[in-house]
């Protein structure tokens, strides 16, 4: 009896200590998203998801799952901690989305069923076990590729980092780790990896796409355009999108600090050219835009995996005005 009580006591204490970091300081957002806003966003997303493919579709689906869950047991969101996450925690968050995706696949969407999702999950698990068992580079690569394709980025990072331990010159692993670092909001390290990878294997389209996004985010339009042009040259699949990016960057070279220009130069790589969301959440219709002070704070200080974006007061003003029109 005493033993049981003691055990329960320790369990409670352990839980308390483990969960404590989750109850960080309150965020400065005056109002939680309202139910109508969530519903509206969900409707829009459902429409858009039909037209999307690949990576973008996965991100849209992940957001839909999130929204469906938020709507299910609707209550104002609990405050989240306000400090930067280390890489693996950040990737962990992405992993959760990924897992959410298989488990709660929305059967309403054409072409996707719970069954295929389960099969994918099983296949991934089998590949992971095999790779961990043999530790062979090919097995690790097979695991990394599958995890990456399914958007299970934490596992992809684990697999590719293990490849690099065994074979530090493996270009695919260098490139993918670079991309994962970029998605985790660590552009400096991402750049080092991606530049090495693209130098070693200039035929890999995806590397050029992310390298271009990275340069663009840094405000280096010329190199961004050059990288995106390489992407088209080596036959990257997202032709239209990347041509759009190039056009936009070229238009910017002609210049001016209007809000849209600032947005396209500093935010669009993560939040999408039309603010529809990407690595970062959707901003269009996002209730947070009604709290410009909160947005200002997020932009200047960064938040979670989003890095701080230093802007002049003039640029910031123009940006906030532009965001209001979304
Ligand atoms: C490197 C990618 C990246 C860039 C560049 C970026 N963001 Fe973000 N942004 C994110 C991510 C990721 C989040 C989610 C952060 C979190 O809550 O963990 C986010 C969150 C936000 C949020 C909060 C959204 C919400 O619903 O909670 C706002 C507002 C925002 N970003 C605005 C901007 C603006 C404006 C810019 C340009 C000045 C910008 N971001 C540039 C990745 C980025």
Coordinates of C-alpha atoms and ligand atoms in Angstrom, one line a residue:
X1 CA 0.0 0.0 0.0
X2 CA 2.7 2.5 1.0
X3 CA 4.7 1.4 -2.0
X4 CA 1.8 2.1 -4.3
X5 CA 1.3 5.5 -2.8
X6 CA 5.0 6.3 -3.0
X7 CA 5.0 5.2 -6.6
X8 CA 2.0 7.4 -7.5
X9 CA 3.6 10.3 -5.7
X10 CA 6.8 9.9 -7.8
X11 CA 4.8 9.5 -10.9
X12 CA 2.9 12.7 -10.2
X13 CA 6.1 14.5 -9.4
X14 CA 7.8 13.2 -12.6
X15 CA 4.8 14.3 -14.7
X16 CA 4.8 17.7 -13.1
X17 CA 8.5 18.2 -13.8
X18 CA 8.2 16.9 -17.4
X19 CA 5.2 19.0 -18.2
X20 CA 6.3 22.2 -16.4
X21 CA 8.2 23.7 -19.4
X22 CA 4.9 23.6 -21.4
X23 CA 3.4 26.2 -19.2
X24 CA 5.7 29.0 -20.1
X25 CA 4.9 32.7 -20.0
X26 CA 1.8 33.9 -21.7
X27 CA 2.0 35.0 -25.3
X28 CA 1.1 38.6 -26.0
X29 CA -1.8 37.8 -28.3
X30 CA -4.9 39.5 -27.2
X31 CA -7.4 37.1 -28.7
X32 CA -7.4 33.3 -29.4
X33 CA -8.6 32.3 -32.8
X34 CA -12.4 32.1 -33.0
X35 CA -14.3 29.1 -34.1
X36 CA -15.7 30.9 -37.2
X37 CA -12.1 31.8 -38.2
X38 CA -11.0 28.2 -37.9
X39 CA -14.0 26.9 -39.9
X40 CA -13.4 29.5 -42.6
X41 CA -9.7 28.6 -42.9
X42 CA -10.6 24.9 -43.0
X43 CA -13.1 25.5 -45.9
X44 CA -10.5 27.5 -47.8
X45 CA -7.8 24.9 -47.2
X46 CA -10.1 22.0 -48.4
X47 CA -10.7 23.8 -51.6
X48 CA -7.0 24.6 -52.1
X49 CA -5.8 21.1 -51.1
X50 CA -7.5 19.6 -54.2
X51 CA -5.2 21.6 -56.5
X52 CA -2.0 21.1 -54.6
X53 CA 0.6 18.4 -55.0
X54 CA 3.6 16.9 -53.2
X55 CA 5.1 18.9 -50.4
X56 CA 2.6 21.6 -50.5
X57 CA -0.3 19.2 -50.3
X58 CA 1.2 17.5 -47.3
X59 CA 1.6 20.8 -45.5
X60 CA -2.0 21.8 -46.3
X61 CA -3.2 18.4 -45.1
X62 CA -1.2 18.7 -41.9
X63 CA -2.8 22.1 -41.2
X64 CA -6.2 20.7 -41.9
X65 CA -5.7 17.9 -39.4
X66 CA -4.6 20.5 -36.9
X67 CA -7.7 22.6 -37.5
X68 CA -10.1 19.6 -37.4
X69 CA -8.7 18.7 -34.0
X70 CA -8.9 22.3 -32.8
X71 CA -12.5 22.4 -33.8
X72 CA -13.4 19.1 -32.4
X73 CA -13.0 20.0 -28.8
X74 CA -13.0 23.7 -29.3
X75 CA -11.5 25.8 -26.5
X76 CA -9.2 28.8 -26.5
X77 CA -5.6 27.6 -27.2
X78 CA -3.4 27.0 -24.2
X79 CA -0.4 29.4 -24.0
X80 CA 2.7 28.0 -25.6
X81 CA 6.3 28.5 -24.4
X82 CA 8.0 31.4 -26.1
X83 CA 11.6 30.2 -26.5
X84 CA 13.6 28.8 -29.4
X85 CA 13.5 25.0 -29.7
X86 CA 16.6 22.9 -30.4
X87 CA 16.6 21.2 -33.8
X88 CA 15.3 17.9 -32.7
X89 CA 12.4 19.3 -30.7
X90 CA 11.5 21.4 -33.7
X91 CA 11.7 18.5 -36.0
X92 CA 9.7 16.6 -33.4
X93 CA 6.9 19.0 -33.8
X94 CA 7.0 18.4 -37.6
X95 CA 7.1 14.7 -36.8
X96 CA 3.9 15.0 -34.8
X97 CA 2.2 16.6 -37.7
X98 CA 3.5 13.8 -39.9
X99 CA 2.1 11.2 -37.6
X100 CA -1.1 13.1 -37.3
X101 CA -1.3 12.9 -41.0
X102 CA -1.3 9.2 -41.3
X103 CA -3.5 8.5 -38.4
X104 CA -6.2 11.0 -39.2
X105 CA -6.0 10.9 -42.9
X106 CA -9.2 12.5 -44.1
X107 CA -11.0 9.9 -46.1
X108 CA -13.0 12.6 -47.8
X109 CA -10.0 13.5 -49.9
X110 CA -9.9 11.7 -53.2
X111 CA -7.2 9.1 -53.6
X112 CA -6.2 8.8 -50.0
X113 CA -7.4 6.2 -47.6
X114 CA -6.6 5.2 -44.1
X115 CA -5.4 1.9 -45.4
X116 CA -2.8 3.3 -47.7
X117 CA -1.6 5.6 -44.9
X118 CA -1.3 2.6 -42.5
X119 CA 0.7 0.7 -45.1
X120 CA 3.0 3.6 -45.5
X121 CA 3.5 3.8 -41.8
X122 CA 4.3 0.0 -41.6
X123 CA 6.7 0.3 -44.5
X124 CA 8.5 3.1 -42.8
X125 CA 8.7 1.3 -39.6
X126 CA 10.1 -1.8 -41.3
X127 CA 12.7 0.3 -43.1
X128 CA 13.7 2.0 -39.9
X129 CA 14.1 -1.3 -38.1
X130 CA 16.2 -2.7 -40.9
X131 CA 18.4 0.3 -41.1
X132 CA 19.0 0.3 -37.3
X133 CA 19.7 -3.4 -37.4
X134 CA 22.2 -3.5 -40.2
X135 CA 23.5 0.1 -39.9
X136 CA 24.4 -0.2 -43.6
X137 CA 24.5 3.1 -45.6
X138 CA 22.1 1.8 -48.3
X139 CA 19.5 0.8 -45.6
X140 CA 19.9 4.1 -43.8
X141 CA 19.4 5.9 -47.1
X142 CA 16.3 3.9 -47.9
X143 CA 14.8 4.8 -44.5
X144 CA 15.8 8.5 -44.8
X145 CA 14.3 8.7 -48.3
X146 CA 11.0 7.2 -47.3
X147 CA 10.7 9.3 -44.1
X148 CA 11.5 12.4 -46.1
X149 CA 9.0 11.6 -48.8
X150 CA 6.3 11.0 -46.1
X151 CA 7.2 14.3 -44.4
X152 CA 8.4 12.5 -41.2
X153 CA 11.3 14.9 -40.9
X154 CA 12.6 13.8 -37.5
X155 CA 13.2 10.3 -38.7
X156 CA 14.6 11.6 -42.0
X157 CA 17.1 13.7 -40.0
X158 CA 18.1 10.8 -37.8
X159 CA 18.6 8.6 -40.8
X160 CA 20.6 11.0 -42.9
X161 CA 22.8 12.1 -39.9
X162 CA 23.6 8.4 -39.4
X163 CA 24.6 8.2 -43.0
X164 CA 26.9 11.1 -42.5
X165 CA 28.5 9.4 -39.5
X166 CA 29.4 6.4 -41.7
X167 CA 30.1 8.3 -44.9
X168 CA 30.7 12.0 -44.4
X169 CA 30.9 12.5 -48.2
X170 CA 27.5 11.2 -49.0
X171 CA 26.1 14.0 -51.1
X172 CA 22.4 13.1 -50.8
X173 CA 22.7 13.0 -47.0
X174 CA 24.5 16.4 -47.0
X175 CA 21.8 17.9 -49.2
X176 CA 18.9 16.5 -47.2
X177 CA 20.4 17.5 -43.9
X178 CA 20.8 21.0 -45.3
X179 CA 17.2 21.1 -46.4
X180 CA 16.0 19.8 -43.0
X181 CA 18.1 22.5 -41.2
X182 CA 16.6 25.1 -43.4
X183 CA 13.1 23.9 -42.5
X184 CA 14.1 23.9 -38.8
X185 CA 14.9 27.6 -39.1
X186 CA 18.7 27.3 -39.0
X187 CA 19.7 29.0 -42.3
X188 CA 23.4 29.5 -41.5
X189 CA 24.1 25.8 -41.1
X190 CA 21.7 25.0 -43.9
X191 CA 23.6 27.2 -46.2
X192 CA 26.9 25.5 -45.4
X193 CA 25.5 22.0 -46.1
X194 CA 23.6 23.0 -49.2
X195 CA 26.5 24.9 -50.8
X196 CA 28.7 21.9 -50.4
X197 CA 26.1 19.5 -51.7
X198 CA 25.2 21.6 -54.8
X199 CA 28.9 22.0 -55.6
X200 CA 29.4 18.3 -55.5
X201 CA 26.2 17.4 -57.3
X202 CA 24.9 20.3 -59.4
X203 CA 22.2 18.0 -61.0
X204 CA 20.1 17.7 -57.8
X205 CA 17.2 20.1 -58.4
X206 CA 15.7 20.2 -54.9
X207 CA 19.0 21.5 -53.5
X208 CA 18.9 24.5 -55.9
X209 CA 15.3 25.2 -54.9
X210 CA 16.1 25.4 -51.2
X211 CA 19.4 27.2 -51.7
X212 CA 17.5 29.8 -53.8
X213 CA 14.9 30.2 -51.1
X214 CA 17.7 30.6 -48.5
X215 CA 19.6 33.3 -50.5
X216 CA 16.3 35.0 -51.1
X217 CA 15.5 35.0 -47.5
X218 CA 18.9 36.6 -46.8
X219 CA 18.0 39.3 -49.2
X220 CA 20.5 38.2 -51.8
X221 CA 18.3 38.3 -54.8
X222 CA 20.9 37.8 -57.4
X223 CA 22.2 34.6 -56.1
X224 CA 18.6 33.4 -55.4
X225 CA 17.7 34.0 -59.0
X226 CA 20.8 32.2 -60.2
X227 CA 20.0 29.2 -57.9
X228 CA 16.4 29.0 -59.1
X229 CA 17.5 29.2 -62.7
X230 CA 19.8 26.3 -62.1
X231 CA 16.8 24.5 -60.7
X232 CA 14.9 25.0 -63.9
X233 CA 18.0 24.1 -65.9
X234 CA 18.4 20.7 -64.3
X235 CA 14.7 19.9 -64.8
X236 CA 13.1 20.6 -61.4
X237 CA 9.4 19.6 -61.3
X238 CA 7.9 22.7 -59.8
X239 CA 8.5 24.8 -62.9
X240 CA 5.7 27.2 -62.7
X241 CA 6.2 28.0 -59.1
X242 CA 9.9 28.6 -59.5
X243 CA 9.4 30.7 -62.6
X244 CA 7.0 32.8 -60.5
X245 CA 9.6 33.1 -57.8
X246 CA 12.2 34.3 -60.4
X247 CA 9.8 36.8 -61.8
X248 CA 9.0 38.1 -58.4
X249 CA 12.7 38.5 -57.4
X250 CA 13.4 40.3 -60.7
X251 CA 10.5 42.7 -60.1
X252 CA 11.9 43.4 -56.7
X253 CA 15.3 44.3 -58.1
X254 CA 13.5 47.2 -59.7
X255 CA 12.7 48.0 -56.1
X256 CA 10.8 50.2 -53.6
X257 CA 9.8 49.4 -50.1
X258 CA 6.2 48.7 -50.4
X259 CA 4.8 46.1 -48.0
X260 CA 4.3 43.4 -50.6
X261 CA 7.9 43.7 -51.7
X262 CA 9.1 43.3 -48.1
X263 CA 6.7 40.4 -47.6
X264 CA 7.9 38.6 -50.7
X265 CA 11.6 39.2 -49.9
X266 CA 11.5 38.3 -46.2
X267 CA 8.5 36.2 -45.4
X268 CA 7.3 34.4 -48.6
X269 CA 9.9 31.7 -48.6
X270 CA 8.4 30.2 -45.5
X271 CA 4.8 31.5 -45.5
X272 CA 4.1 31.2 -49.2
X273 CA 4.0 34.0 -51.9
X274 CA 0.2 34.4 -51.2
X275 CA 0.6 33.9 -47.5
X276 CA -1.1 30.5 -47.9
X277 CA 1.4 28.8 -45.6
X278 CA 4.4 26.6 -46.2
X279 CA 7.1 25.8 -43.7
X280 CA 5.5 28.5 -41.6
X281 CA 1.8 28.7 -40.9
X282 CA -0.8 30.2 -43.2
X283 CA -1.0 34.0 -42.6
X284 CA -3.9 34.8 -45.0
X285 CA -7.0 35.1 -42.9
X286 CA -5.0 34.3 -39.7
X287 CA -6.6 36.0 -36.8
X288 CA -3.2 37.0 -35.5
X289 CA -3.0 39.7 -38.2
X290 CA -5.6 41.6 -36.2
X291 CA -2.9 42.0 -33.5
X292 CA -0.2 44.0 -35.3
X293 CA 1.8 44.4 -32.1
X294 CA 2.0 40.6 -31.8
X295 CA 3.1 40.3 -35.4
X296 CA 5.8 43.0 -34.9
X297 CA 7.1 41.1 -31.9
X298 CA 7.2 37.8 -33.7
X299 CA 9.0 39.3 -36.7
X300 CA 11.6 41.2 -34.7
X301 CA 12.3 38.4 -32.2
X302 CA 11.4 35.3 -34.0
X303 CA 9.3 32.6 -32.4
X304 CA 9.7 28.8 -32.1
X305 CA 11.4 27.7 -35.3
X306 CA 10.9 31.0 -37.0
X307 CA 14.1 33.1 -36.9
X308 CA 14.0 36.8 -36.1
X309 CA 13.8 38.9 -39.3
X310 CA 15.5 42.2 -38.8
X311 CA 13.7 45.0 -40.6
X312 CA 13.9 48.8 -40.6
X313 CA 11.0 50.7 -39.0
X314 CA 9.9 51.8 -42.5
X315 CA 10.0 48.3 -43.9
X316 CA 8.1 47.0 -40.8
X317 CA 5.4 49.6 -41.2
X318 CA 4.9 48.9 -44.8
X319 CA 4.8 45.2 -44.1
X320 CA 2.2 45.4 -41.4
X321 CA 0.0 47.6 -43.6
X322 CA 0.3 45.0 -46.3
X323 CA -0.5 42.1 -44.0
X324 CA -3.8 43.9 -43.0
X325 CA -4.9 43.7 -46.6
X326 CA -4.6 39.9 -46.7
Ligands
LIG1 C1 12.6 30.5 -42.0 C2 11.1 30.5 -42.2 C3 10.3 31.7 -41.8 C4 10.4 33.0 -42.2 C5 11.5 33.6 -43.1 C6 9.4 33.8 -41.6 N1 8.6 32.9 -40.9 FE1 7.0 33.4 -39.8 N2 6.9 31.5 -39.0 C7 7.7 30.5 -39.4 C8 7.4 29.3 -38.6 C9 8.0 28.0 -38.7 C10 6.4 29.8 -37.7 C11 5.7 28.9 -36.6 C12 6.5 29.3 -35.3 C13 6.0 28.6 -34.1 O1 4.9 29.0 -33.6 O2 6.7 27.7 -33.6 C14 6.1 31.1 -38.0 C15 5.1 31.9 -37.3 C16 4.7 33.2 -37.7 C17 3.6 33.9 -37.2 C18 2.6 33.4 -36.1 C19 1.5 32.7 -36.9 C20 0.6 32.0 -36.0 O3 -0.5 31.6 -36.4 O4 0.9 31.7 -34.8 C21 3.6 35.1 -37.8 C22 2.5 36.2 -37.6 C23 4.6 35.1 -38.8 N3 5.3 34.0 -38.7 C24 4.9 36.2 -39.6 C25 6.1 36.3 -40.4 C26 6.4 37.4 -41.2 C27 5.6 38.7 -41.3 C28 7.6 37.1 -41.8 C29 8.4 38.1 -42.6 C30 8.9 39.3 -42.0 C31 8.0 35.8 -41.4 N4 7.0 35.3 -40.6 C32 9.1 35.1 -41.8 C33 8.7 30.5 -40.3 C34 9.1 31.7 -41.0

